[in-house]
GROMACS .gro file of C-alpha atoms in nm:
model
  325
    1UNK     CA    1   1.869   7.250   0.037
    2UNK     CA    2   2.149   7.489   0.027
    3UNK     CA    3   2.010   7.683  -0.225
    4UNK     CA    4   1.715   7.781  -0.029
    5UNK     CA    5   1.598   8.163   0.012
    6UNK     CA    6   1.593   8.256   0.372
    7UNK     CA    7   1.273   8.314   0.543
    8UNK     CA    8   1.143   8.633   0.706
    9UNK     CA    9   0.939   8.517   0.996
   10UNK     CA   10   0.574   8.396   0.971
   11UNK     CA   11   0.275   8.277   1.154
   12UNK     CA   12   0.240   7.867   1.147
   13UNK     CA   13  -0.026   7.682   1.221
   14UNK     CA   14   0.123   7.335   1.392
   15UNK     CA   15  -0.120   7.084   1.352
   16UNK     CA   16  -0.100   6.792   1.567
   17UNK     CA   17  -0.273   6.566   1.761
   18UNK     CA   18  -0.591   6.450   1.626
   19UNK     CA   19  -0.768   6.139   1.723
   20UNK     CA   20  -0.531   5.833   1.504
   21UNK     CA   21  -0.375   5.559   1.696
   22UNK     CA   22  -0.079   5.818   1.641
   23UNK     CA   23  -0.179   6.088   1.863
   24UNK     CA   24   0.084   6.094   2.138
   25UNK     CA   25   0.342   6.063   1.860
   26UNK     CA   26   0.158   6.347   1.662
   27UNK     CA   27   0.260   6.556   1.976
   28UNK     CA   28   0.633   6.468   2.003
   29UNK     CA   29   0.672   6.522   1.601
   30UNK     CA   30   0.533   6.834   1.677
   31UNK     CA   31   0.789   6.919   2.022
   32UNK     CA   32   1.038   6.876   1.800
   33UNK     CA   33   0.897   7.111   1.476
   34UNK     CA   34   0.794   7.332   1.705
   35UNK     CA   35   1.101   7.403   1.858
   36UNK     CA   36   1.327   7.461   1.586
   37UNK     CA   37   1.074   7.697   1.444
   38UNK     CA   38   1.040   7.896   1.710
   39UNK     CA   39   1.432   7.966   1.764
   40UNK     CA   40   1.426   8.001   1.360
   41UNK     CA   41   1.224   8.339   1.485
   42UNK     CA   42   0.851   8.220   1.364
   43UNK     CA   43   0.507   8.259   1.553
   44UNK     CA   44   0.436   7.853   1.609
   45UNK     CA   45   0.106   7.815   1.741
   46UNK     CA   46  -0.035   7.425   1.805
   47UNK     CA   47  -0.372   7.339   1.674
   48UNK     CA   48  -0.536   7.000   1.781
   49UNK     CA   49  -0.764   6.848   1.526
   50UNK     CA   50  -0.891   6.665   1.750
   51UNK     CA   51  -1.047   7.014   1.886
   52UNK     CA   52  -1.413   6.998   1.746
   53UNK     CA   53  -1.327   7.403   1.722
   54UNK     CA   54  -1.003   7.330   1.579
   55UNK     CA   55  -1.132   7.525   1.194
   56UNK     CA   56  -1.291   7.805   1.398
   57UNK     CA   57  -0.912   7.849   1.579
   58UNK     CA   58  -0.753   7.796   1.230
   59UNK     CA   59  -0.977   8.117   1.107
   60UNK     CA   60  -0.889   8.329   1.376
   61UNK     CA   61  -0.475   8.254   1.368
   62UNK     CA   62  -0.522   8.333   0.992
   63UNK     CA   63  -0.183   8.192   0.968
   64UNK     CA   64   0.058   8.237   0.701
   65UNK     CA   65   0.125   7.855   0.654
   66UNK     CA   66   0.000   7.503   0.819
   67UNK     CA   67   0.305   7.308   0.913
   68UNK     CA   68   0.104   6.942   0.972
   69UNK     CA   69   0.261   6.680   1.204
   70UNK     CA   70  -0.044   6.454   1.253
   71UNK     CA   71   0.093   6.074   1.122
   72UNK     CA   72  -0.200   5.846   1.046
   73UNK     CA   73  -0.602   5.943   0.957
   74UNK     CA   74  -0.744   6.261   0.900
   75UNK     CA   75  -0.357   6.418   0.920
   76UNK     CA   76  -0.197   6.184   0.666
   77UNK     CA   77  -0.457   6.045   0.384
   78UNK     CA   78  -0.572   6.366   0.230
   79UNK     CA   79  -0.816   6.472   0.430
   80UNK     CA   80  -0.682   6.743   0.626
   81UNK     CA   81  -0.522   6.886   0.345
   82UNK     CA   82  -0.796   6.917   0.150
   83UNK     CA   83  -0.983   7.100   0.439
   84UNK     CA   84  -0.624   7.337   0.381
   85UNK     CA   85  -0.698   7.388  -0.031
   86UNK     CA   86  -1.085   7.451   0.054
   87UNK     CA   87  -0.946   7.717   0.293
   88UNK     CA   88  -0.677   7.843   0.102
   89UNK     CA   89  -0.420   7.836   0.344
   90UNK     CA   90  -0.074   7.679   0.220
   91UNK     CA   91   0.055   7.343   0.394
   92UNK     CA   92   0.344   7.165   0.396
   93UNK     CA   93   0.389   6.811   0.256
   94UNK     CA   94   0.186   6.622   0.002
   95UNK     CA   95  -0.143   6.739  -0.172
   96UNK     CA   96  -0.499   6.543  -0.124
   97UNK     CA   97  -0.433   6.281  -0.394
   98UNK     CA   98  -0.030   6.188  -0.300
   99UNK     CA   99  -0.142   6.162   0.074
  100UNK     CA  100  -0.477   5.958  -0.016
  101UNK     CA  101  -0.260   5.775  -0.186
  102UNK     CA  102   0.090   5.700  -0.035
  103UNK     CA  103  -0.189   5.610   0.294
  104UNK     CA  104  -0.351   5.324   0.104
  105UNK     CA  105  -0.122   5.048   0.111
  106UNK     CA  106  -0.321   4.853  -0.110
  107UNK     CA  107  -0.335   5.106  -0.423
  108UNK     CA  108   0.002   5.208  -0.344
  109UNK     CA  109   0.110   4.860  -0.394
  110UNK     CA  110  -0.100   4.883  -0.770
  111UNK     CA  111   0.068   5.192  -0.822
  112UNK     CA  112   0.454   5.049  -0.732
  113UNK     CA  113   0.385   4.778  -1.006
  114UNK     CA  114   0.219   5.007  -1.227
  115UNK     CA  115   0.591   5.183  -1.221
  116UNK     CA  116   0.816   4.868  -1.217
  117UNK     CA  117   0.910   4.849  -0.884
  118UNK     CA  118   0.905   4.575  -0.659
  119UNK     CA  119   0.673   4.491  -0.372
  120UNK     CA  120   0.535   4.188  -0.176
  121UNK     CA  121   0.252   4.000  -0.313
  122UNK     CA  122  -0.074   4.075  -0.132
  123UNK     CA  123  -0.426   3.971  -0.090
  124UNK     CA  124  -0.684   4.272   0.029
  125UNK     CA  125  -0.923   4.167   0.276
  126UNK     CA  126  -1.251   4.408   0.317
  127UNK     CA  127  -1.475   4.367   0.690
  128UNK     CA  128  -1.798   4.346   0.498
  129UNK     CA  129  -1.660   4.029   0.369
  130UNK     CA  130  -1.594   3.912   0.696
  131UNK     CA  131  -1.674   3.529   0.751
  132UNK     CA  132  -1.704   3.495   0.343
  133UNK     CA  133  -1.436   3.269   0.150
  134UNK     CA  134  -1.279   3.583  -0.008
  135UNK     CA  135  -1.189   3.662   0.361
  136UNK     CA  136  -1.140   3.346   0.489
  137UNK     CA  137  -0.782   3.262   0.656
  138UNK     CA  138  -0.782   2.944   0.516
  139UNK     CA  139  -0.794   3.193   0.150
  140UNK     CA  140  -0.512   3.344   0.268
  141UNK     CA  141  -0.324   3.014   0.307
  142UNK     CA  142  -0.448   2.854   0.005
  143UNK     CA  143  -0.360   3.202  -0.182
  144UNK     CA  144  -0.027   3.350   0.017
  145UNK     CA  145   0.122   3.023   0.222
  146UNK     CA  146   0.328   3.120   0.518
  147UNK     CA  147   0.453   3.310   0.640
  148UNK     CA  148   0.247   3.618   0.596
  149UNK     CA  149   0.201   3.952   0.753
  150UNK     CA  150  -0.136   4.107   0.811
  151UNK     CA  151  -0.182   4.453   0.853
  152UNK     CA  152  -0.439   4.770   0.844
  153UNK     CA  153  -0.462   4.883   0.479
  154UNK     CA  154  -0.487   5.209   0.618
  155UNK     CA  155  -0.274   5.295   0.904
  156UNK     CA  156   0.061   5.403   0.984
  157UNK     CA  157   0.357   5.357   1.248
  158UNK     CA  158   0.312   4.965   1.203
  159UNK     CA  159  -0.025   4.967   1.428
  160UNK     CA  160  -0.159   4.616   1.396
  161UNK     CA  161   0.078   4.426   1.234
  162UNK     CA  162   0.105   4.082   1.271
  163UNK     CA  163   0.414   3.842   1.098
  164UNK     CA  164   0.180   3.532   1.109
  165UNK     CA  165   0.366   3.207   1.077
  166UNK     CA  166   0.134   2.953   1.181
  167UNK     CA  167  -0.198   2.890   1.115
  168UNK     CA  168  -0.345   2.976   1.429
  169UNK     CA  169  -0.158   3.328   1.468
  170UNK     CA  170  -0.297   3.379   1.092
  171UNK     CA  171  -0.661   3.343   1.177
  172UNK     CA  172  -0.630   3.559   1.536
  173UNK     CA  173  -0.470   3.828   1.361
  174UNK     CA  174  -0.731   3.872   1.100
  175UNK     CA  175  -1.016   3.815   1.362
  176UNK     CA  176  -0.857   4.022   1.611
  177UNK     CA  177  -0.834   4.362   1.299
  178UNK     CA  178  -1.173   4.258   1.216
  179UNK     CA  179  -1.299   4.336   1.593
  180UNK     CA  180  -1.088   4.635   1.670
  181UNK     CA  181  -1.325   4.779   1.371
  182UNK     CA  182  -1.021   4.759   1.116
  183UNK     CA  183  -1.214   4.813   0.764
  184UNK     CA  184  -0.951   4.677   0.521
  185UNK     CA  185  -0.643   4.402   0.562
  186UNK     CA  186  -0.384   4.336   0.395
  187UNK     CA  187  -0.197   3.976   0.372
  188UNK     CA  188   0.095   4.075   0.237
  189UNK     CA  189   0.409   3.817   0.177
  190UNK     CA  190   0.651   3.809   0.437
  191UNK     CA  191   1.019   3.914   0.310
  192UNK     CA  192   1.306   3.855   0.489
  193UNK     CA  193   1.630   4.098   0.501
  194UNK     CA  194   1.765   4.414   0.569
  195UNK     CA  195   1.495   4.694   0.659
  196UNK     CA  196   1.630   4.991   0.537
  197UNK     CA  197   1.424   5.332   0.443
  198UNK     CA  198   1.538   5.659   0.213
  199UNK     CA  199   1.408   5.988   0.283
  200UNK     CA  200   1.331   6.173  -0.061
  201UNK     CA  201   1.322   6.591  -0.037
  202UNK     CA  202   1.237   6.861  -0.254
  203UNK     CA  203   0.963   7.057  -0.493
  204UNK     CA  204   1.091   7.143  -0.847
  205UNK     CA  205   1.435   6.912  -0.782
  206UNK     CA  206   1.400   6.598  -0.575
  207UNK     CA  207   1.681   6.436  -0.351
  208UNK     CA  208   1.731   6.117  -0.195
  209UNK     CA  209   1.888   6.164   0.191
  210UNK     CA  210   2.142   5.859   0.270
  211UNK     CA  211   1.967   5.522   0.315
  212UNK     CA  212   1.940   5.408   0.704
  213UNK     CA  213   1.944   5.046   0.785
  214UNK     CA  214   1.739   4.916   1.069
  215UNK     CA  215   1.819   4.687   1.311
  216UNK     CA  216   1.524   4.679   1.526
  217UNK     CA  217   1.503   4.478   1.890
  218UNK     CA  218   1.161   4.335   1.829
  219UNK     CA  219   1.060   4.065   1.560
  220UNK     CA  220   1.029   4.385   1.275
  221UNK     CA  221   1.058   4.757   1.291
  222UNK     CA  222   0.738   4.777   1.536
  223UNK     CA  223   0.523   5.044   1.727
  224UNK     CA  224   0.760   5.050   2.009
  225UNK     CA  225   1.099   4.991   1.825
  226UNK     CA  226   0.982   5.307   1.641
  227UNK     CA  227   0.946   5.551   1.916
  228UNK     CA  228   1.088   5.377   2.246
  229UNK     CA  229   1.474   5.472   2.305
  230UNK     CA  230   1.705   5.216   2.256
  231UNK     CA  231   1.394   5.008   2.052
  232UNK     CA  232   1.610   4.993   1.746
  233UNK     CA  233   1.975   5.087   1.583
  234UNK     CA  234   1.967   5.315   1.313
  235UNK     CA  235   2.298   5.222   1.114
  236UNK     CA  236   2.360   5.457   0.825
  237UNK     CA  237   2.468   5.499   0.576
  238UNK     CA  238   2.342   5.131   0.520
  239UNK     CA  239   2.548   4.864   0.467
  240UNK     CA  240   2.430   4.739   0.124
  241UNK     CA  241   2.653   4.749  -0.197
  242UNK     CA  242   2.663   5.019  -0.452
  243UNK     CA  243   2.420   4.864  -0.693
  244UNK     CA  244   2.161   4.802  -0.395
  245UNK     CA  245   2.140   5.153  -0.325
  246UNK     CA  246   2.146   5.243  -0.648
  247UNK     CA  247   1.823   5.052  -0.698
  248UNK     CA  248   1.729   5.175  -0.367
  249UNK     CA  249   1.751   5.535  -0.391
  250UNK     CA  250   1.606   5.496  -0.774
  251UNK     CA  251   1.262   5.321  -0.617
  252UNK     CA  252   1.248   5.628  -0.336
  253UNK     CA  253   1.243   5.876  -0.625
  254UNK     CA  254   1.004   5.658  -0.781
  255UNK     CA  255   0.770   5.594  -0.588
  256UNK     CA  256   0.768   5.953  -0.472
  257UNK     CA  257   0.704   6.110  -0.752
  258UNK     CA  258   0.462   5.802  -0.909
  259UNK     CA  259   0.216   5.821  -0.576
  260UNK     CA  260   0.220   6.223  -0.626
  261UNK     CA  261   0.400   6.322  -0.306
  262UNK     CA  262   0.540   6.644  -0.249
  263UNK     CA  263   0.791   6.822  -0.040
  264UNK     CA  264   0.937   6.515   0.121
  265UNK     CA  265   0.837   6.119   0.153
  266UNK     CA  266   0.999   5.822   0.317
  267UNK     CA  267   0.965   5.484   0.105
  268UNK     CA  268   1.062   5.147   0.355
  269UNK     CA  269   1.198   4.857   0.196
  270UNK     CA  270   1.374   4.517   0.287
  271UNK     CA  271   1.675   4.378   0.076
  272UNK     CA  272   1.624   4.057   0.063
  273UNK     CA  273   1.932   3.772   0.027
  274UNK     CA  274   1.919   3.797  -0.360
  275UNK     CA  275   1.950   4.208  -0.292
  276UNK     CA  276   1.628   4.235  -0.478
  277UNK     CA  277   1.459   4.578  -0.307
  278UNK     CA  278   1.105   4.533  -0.237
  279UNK     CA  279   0.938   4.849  -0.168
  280UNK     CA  280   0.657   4.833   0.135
  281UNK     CA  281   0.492   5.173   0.206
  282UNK     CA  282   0.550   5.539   0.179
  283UNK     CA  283   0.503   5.803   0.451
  284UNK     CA  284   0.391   6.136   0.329
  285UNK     CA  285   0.436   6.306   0.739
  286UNK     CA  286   0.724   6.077   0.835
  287UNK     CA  287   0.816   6.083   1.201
  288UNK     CA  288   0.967   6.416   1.301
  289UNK     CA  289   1.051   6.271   1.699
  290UNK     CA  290   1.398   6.250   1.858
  291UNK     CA  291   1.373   5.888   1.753
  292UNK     CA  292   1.236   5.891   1.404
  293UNK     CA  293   1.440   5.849   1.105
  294UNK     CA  294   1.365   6.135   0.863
  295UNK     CA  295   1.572   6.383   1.110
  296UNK     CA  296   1.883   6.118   1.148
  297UNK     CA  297   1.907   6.146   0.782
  298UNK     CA  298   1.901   6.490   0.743
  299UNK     CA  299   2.120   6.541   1.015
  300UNK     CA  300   2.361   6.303   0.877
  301UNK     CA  301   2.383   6.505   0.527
  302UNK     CA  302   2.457   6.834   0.752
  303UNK     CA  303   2.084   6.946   0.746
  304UNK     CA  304   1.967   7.100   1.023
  305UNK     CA  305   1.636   7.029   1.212
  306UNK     CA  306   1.587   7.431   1.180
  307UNK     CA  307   1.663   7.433   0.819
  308UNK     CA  308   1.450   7.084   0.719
  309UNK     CA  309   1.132   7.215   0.821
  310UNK     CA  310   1.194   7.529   0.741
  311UNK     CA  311   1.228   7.381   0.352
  312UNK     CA  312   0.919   7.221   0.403
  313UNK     CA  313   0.773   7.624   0.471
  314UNK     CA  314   0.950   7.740   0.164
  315UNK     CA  315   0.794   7.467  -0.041
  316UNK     CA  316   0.467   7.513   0.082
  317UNK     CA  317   0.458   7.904  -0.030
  318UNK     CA  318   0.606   7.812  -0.329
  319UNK     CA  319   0.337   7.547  -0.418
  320UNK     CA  320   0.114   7.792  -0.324
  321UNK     CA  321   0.268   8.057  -0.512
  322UNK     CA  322   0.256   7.886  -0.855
  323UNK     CA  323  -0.104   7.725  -0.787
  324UNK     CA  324  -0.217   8.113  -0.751
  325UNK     CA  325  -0.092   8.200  -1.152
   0.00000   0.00000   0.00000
């Protein structure tokens, strides 16, 4: 980070918004961003996606790079950014296949095994199978036991997640996904420990950020523990051993550069009583909000909000840069 070449000033596009279950905390990632760009002495301009003219505005700003802070569909999975490479215009984070990726819990998990790492045993339910035995609650008990946590394959910010430990909360969970128009569940073995997360930074030389430990007021590390003040205690650096974090900063780096992310990532994982690490998800456009965890970090390691993002500028042009040889 320190090494970093110091930027003249240049046109961003901010995208933010968009039409995810994440939009209103698209918009306070984006406060943030936008702010310490602006007294870093860039041109920020917003762009909604959730504009239908939003590409026609993107032509006309013609801007120098897009700077995305949309969490969840069409800002996180790949989609966006490969709307950016048809385009041409650089963008920070991940590229289409990391965030396509890193968003799919379910091939994320194949991918985590793939590289040795640990994760919670799952079962993938699909709607079309709805009402079938292969998506059958009573499969899920038979296959998983309790208790189990069912969640959106494909969604971030912990939106729909249910810690089922009963029967009956089990088969309302699923049935409730199904009719919200959820495509794909995951039943994924409930682990109990310390929640802790690692931010991993970088392009050419990647680097772990100190490991936060969280100790949220709800039942897990929820919707509204996430982004309500006061919904959770951040304690960091974590208070896990030596070895733990070894492991646990080794399966950040891992999974970061196994899923193909770029530019930065944020793996979760729980420490169970054993201290085995079992890595859940990865965020390619972690939470940039004065509650979210990838700024505490930084700011902990003496990184300022001004000088993160503008690193994830730098990397951007770089990326583009060498992808232009």
């Amino acid at each position: 980070m320190r090494g970093l070449t110091v930027l003249q000033s240049y046109t961003i596009a901010l995208m933010c918004g968009g039409n995810s279950n994440e939009r209103e905390v698209s918009f306070s990632s984006a406060a943030n961003v936008e702010q310490a760009l602006a007294s870093a002495g860039h041109k920020v301009v917003k762009v909604d996606t959730a504009n239908k003219g939003f590409l026609e505005e993107l032509k006309q700003l013609n801007p120098d790079v897009a700077f995305i802070a949309l969490h969840g569909k069409g800002g996180e999975d790949g989609s966006l950014q490969a709307v950016f490479e048809h385009m041409g215009i650089p963008y920070t984070g991940s590229g289409v296949l990391g965030s396509a990726l890193a968003m799919d819990k379910y091939r994320s998990k194949i991918i985590y095994e793939a590289l040795g790492l640990k994760t919670p045993r799952s079962l993938r339910l699909k709607r079309s199978q709805r009402g079938t035995h292969a998506a059958s609650h009573e499969y899920v008990l038979k296959i998983m036991g309790l208790p189990v946590v069912i969640k959106p394959s494909e969604e971030g910010s912990s939106f729909g997640i249910t810690i089922a430990k009963d029967a009956k909360t089990l088969q309302r969970a699923v049935e409730e996904s199904f009719d919200s128009g959820t495509e794909v569940l995951l039943a994924e073995r409930y682990v109990q420990g310390v929640e802790i997360t690692i931010s991993v930074l970088g392009s050419t030389e990647l680097q772990a950020l100190p490991a936060i430990e969280i100790i949220p007021k709800n039942e897990f590390y929820d919707f509204e523990s996430k982004y309500t003040e006061g919904g959770c205690d951040h304690i960091i650096p974590a208070r896990i051993s030596e070895k733990v974090l070894a492991e646990a900063n080794r399966a950040a780096l891992v999974a970061h550069e196994g899923l193909g992310c770029f530019g930065v990532s944020r793996t979760d994982m729980i420490v169970d009583d054993e201290d085995t690490v079992w890595v859940i998800e990865t965020n390619t456009v972690p939470g940039m909000t004065g509650t979210s965890l990838l700024p505490h970090a930084a700011e902990y390691n003496g990184i300022s909000n001004e000088e993160l993002y503008e690193s994830f500028i730098i990397w951007a042009l770089e990326r583009a840069a060498r992808a232009s040889l």
